[in-house]
Coordinates of C-alpha atoms in Angstrom, one line a residue:
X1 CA -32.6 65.6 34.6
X2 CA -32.2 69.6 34.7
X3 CA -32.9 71.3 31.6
X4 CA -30.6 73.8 30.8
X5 CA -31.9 77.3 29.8
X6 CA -30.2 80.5 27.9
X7 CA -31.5 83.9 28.0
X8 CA -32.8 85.5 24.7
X9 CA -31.5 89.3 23.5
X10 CA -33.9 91.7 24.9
X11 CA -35.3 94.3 22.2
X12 CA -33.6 97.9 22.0
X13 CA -29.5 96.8 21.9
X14 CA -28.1 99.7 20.1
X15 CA -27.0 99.4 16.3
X16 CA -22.9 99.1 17.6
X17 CA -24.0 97.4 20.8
X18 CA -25.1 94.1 18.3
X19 CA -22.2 94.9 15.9
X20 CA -20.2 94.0 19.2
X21 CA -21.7 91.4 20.5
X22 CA -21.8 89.5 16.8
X23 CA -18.1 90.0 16.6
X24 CA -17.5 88.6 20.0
X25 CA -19.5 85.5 19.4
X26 CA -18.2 84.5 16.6
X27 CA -14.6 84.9 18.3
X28 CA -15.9 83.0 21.0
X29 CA -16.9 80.4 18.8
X30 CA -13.6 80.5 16.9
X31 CA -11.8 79.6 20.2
X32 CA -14.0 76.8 20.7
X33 CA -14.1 75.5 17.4
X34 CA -12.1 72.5 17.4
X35 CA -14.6 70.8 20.0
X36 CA -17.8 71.4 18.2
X37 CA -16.2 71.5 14.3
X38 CA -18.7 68.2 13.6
X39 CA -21.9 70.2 14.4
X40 CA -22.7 71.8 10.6
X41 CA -26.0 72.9 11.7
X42 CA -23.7 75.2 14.2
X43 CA -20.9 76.1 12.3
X44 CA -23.3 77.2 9.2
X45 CA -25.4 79.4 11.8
X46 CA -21.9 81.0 13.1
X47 CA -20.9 81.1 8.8
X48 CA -24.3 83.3 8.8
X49 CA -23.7 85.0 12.0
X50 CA -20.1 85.9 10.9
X51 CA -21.3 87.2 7.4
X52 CA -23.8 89.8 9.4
X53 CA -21.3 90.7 11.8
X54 CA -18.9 92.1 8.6
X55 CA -21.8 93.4 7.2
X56 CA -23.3 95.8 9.9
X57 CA -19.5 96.9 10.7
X58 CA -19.6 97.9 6.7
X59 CA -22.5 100.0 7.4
X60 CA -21.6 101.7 10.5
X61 CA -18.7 102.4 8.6
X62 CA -21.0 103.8 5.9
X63 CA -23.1 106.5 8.7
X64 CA -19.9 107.2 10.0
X65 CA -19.0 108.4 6.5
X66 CA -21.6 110.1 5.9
X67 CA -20.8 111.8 9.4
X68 CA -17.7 112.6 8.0
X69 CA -19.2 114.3 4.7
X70 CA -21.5 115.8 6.3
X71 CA -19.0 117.9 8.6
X72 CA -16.7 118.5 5.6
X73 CA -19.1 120.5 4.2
X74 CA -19.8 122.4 7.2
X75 CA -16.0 123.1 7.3
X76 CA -16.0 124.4 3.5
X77 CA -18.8 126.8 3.9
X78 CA -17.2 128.4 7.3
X79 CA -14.8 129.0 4.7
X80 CA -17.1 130.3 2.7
X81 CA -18.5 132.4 5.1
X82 CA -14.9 133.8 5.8
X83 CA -15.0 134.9 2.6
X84 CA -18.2 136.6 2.7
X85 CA -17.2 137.9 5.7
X86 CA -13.8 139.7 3.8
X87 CA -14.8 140.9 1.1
X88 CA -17.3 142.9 3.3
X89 CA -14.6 144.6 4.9
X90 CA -12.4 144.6 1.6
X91 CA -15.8 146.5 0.2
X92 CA -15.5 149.3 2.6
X93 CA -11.3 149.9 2.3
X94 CA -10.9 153.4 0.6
X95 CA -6.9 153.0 -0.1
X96 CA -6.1 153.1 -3.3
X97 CA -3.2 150.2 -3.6
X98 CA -5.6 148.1 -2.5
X99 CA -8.9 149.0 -4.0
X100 CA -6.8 148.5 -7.3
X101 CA -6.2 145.1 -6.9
X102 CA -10.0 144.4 -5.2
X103 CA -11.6 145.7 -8.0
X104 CA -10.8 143.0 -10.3
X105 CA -11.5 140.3 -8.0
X106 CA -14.8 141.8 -6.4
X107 CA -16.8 140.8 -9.4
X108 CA -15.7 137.2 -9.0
X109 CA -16.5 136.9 -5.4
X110 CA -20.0 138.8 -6.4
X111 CA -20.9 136.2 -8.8
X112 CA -20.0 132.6 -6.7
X113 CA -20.3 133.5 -3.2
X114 CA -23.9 134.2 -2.6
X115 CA -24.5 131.4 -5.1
X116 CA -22.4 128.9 -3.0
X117 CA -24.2 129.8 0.5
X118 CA -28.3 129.5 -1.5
X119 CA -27.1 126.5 -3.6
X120 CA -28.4 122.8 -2.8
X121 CA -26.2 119.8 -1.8
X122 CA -24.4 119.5 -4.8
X123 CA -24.5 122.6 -6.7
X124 CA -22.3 124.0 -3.9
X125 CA -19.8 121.7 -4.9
X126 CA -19.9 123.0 -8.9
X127 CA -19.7 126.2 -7.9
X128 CA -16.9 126.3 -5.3
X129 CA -15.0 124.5 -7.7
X130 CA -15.5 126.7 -10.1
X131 CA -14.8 130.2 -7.9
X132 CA -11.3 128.6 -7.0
X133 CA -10.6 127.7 -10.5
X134 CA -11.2 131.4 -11.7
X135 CA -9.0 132.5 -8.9
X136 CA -6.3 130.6 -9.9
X137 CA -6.3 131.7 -13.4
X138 CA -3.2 134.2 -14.2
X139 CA -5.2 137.7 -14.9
X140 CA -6.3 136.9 -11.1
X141 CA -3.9 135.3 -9.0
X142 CA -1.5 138.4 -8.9
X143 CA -3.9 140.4 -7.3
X144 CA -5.4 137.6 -5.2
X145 CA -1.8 137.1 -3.9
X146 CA -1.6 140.8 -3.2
X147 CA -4.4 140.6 -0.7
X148 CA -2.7 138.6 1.7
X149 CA -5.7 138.0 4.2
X150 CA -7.8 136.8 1.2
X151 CA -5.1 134.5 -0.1
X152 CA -5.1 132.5 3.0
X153 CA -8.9 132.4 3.1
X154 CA -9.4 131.4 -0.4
X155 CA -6.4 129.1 0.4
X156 CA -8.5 127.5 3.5
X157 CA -11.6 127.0 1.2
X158 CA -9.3 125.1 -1.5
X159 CA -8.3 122.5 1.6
X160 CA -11.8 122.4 2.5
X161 CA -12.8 121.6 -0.6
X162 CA -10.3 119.0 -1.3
X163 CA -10.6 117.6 2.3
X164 CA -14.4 117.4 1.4
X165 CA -14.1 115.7 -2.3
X166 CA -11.4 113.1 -0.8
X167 CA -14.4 111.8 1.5
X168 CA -17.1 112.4 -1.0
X169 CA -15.5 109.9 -3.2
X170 CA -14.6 107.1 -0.4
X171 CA -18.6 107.5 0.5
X172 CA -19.5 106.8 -3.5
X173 CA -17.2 104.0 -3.6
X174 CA -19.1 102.5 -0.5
X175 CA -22.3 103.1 -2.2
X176 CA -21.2 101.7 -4.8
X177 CA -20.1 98.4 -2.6
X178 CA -23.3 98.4 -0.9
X179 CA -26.3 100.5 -2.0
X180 CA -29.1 98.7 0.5
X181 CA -27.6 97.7 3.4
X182 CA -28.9 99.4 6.3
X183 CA -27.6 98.9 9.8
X184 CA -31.2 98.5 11.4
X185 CA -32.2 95.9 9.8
X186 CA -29.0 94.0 10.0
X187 CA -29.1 94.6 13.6
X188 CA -32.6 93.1 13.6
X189 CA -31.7 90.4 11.6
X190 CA -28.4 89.6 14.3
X191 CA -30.7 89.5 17.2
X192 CA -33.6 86.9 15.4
X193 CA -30.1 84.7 14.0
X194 CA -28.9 84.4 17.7
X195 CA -32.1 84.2 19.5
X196 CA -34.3 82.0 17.7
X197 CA -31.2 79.4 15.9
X198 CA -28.0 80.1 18.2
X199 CA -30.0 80.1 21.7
X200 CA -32.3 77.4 20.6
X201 CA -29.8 75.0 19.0
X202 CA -27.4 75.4 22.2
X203 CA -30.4 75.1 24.7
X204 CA -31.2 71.6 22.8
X205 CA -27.4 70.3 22.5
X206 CA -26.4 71.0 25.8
X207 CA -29.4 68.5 27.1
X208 CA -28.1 65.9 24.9
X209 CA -24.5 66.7 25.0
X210 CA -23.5 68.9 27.7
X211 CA -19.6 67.9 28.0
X212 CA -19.2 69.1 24.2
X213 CA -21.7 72.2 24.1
X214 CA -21.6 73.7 27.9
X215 CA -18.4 75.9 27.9
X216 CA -19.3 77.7 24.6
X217 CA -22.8 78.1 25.1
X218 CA -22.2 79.6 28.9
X219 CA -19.6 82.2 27.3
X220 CA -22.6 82.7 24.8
X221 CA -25.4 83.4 27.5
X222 CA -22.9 85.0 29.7
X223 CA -22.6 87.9 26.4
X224 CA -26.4 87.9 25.8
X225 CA -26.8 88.8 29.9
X226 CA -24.1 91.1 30.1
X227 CA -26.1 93.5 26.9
X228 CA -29.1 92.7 28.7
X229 CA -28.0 94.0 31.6
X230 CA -26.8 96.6 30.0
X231 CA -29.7 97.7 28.5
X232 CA -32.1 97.6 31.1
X233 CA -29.5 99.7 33.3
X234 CA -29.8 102.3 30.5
X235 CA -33.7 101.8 30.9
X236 CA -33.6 102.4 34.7
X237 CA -35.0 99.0 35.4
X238 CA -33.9 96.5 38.1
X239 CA -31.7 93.7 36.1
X240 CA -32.8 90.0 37.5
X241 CA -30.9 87.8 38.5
X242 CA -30.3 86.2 34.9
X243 CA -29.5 88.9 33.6
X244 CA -26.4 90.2 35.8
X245 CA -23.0 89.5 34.3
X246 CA -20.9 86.4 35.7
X247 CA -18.0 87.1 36.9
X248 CA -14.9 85.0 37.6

């Protein structure tokens, strides 16, 4: 009698490249469910399976937020730089309507904007905070208003701002949710779960059962090939014959 064989996962799948793959298996094995429901050994492997799959998705999700933060704040301190970049210019205006006005709001701008662009990670946040709070107070916001050009840029950091503290909170909340998770080593721990229980379990129960295990453990292997494939394209290697995608 022939015994049947599966290819494992090859090292080096990308962190989203296993996030797929997961969530494809474990739809696969959804569809096919009804025919191998008495196997527990399965069905817990695919309940473990399913649990990382929902896991490294939550931590792409985290990087991608912290993608996000990241170029929120790059966005508030072009803003800020747009200030910096003003108040130059306002410096150097000579006319008097408007040097009246600029020279109640140059010592503000003195004391927060220099600040802002030297301060760390979070101090920026204190301190652009508390620049637009100051400019919003009443003995300011006439002659803020006055300067139209720095009204709009002061106006661009307070969306910047806001834009950047919306996110900032959505990333502590996801902390907060999950504070060790790290998509490495979930993606690690996919590629063991599938090579060394799913492989090996479907390999075994297709020799002893292959009416009930065949279809789902072909649409299995035919995944595993297709990323394999896949990654040794990427690598420049020849694929073998195993490892090129079936095709209908």
């Amino acid at each position: 009698m022939k015994t049947t064989s599966f290819s494992n996962l090859l090292q080096g799948l990308r962190v989203a490249e296993m996030a797929g793959l997961a969530h494809t298996v474990n739809s696969l094995y959804e569809s096919c469910a009804a025919i191998l429901t008495a196997d527990v050994y399965l069905r817990n492997v695919m309940a473990d399976l399913k649990d990382l799959s929902d896991r490294i998705l939550e931590a792409l999700r985290n990087n991608r937020l912290i993608s996000s933060l990241e170029k929120f704040d790059a966005h508030r301190l072009r803003c800020v730089s747009a200030l910096v970049n003003l108040k130059k210019g306002y410096d150097k205006l000579s006319d008097e309507p408007t040097q009246s006005h600029w020279t109640e709001l140059r010592p503000v701008f003195e004391n927060y904007l220099t600040a802002i662009q030297e301060g760390n990670y979070q101090s920026k946040t204190a301190l652009i905070q508390a620049l637009l709070l100051r400019l919003s107070q009443s003995d300011l916001a006439a002659h803020l208003e006055a300067l139209g050009t720095m009204q709009t840029a002061v106006d661009r950091l307070r969306e910047a701002e806001t834009e950047f503290e919306t996110m900032q909170v959505e990333y502590q909340h996801q902390l907060l949710e999950d504070k060790t998770e790290s998509a490495t080593d979930l993606k690690e721990e996919i590629m063991e779960l599938i090579n060394q229980k799913l492989v090996v379990h479907l390999e075994a129960k297709c020799n002893e059962d292959a009416a009930t295990y065949t279809a789902f453990a072909q649409l299995v292997d035919a995944q595993v090939r297709a990323e394999n494939a896949k990654l040794r394209r990427r690598k420049g290697r020849k694929e073998t014959s195993s490892e090129i995608p079936a095709t209908e």
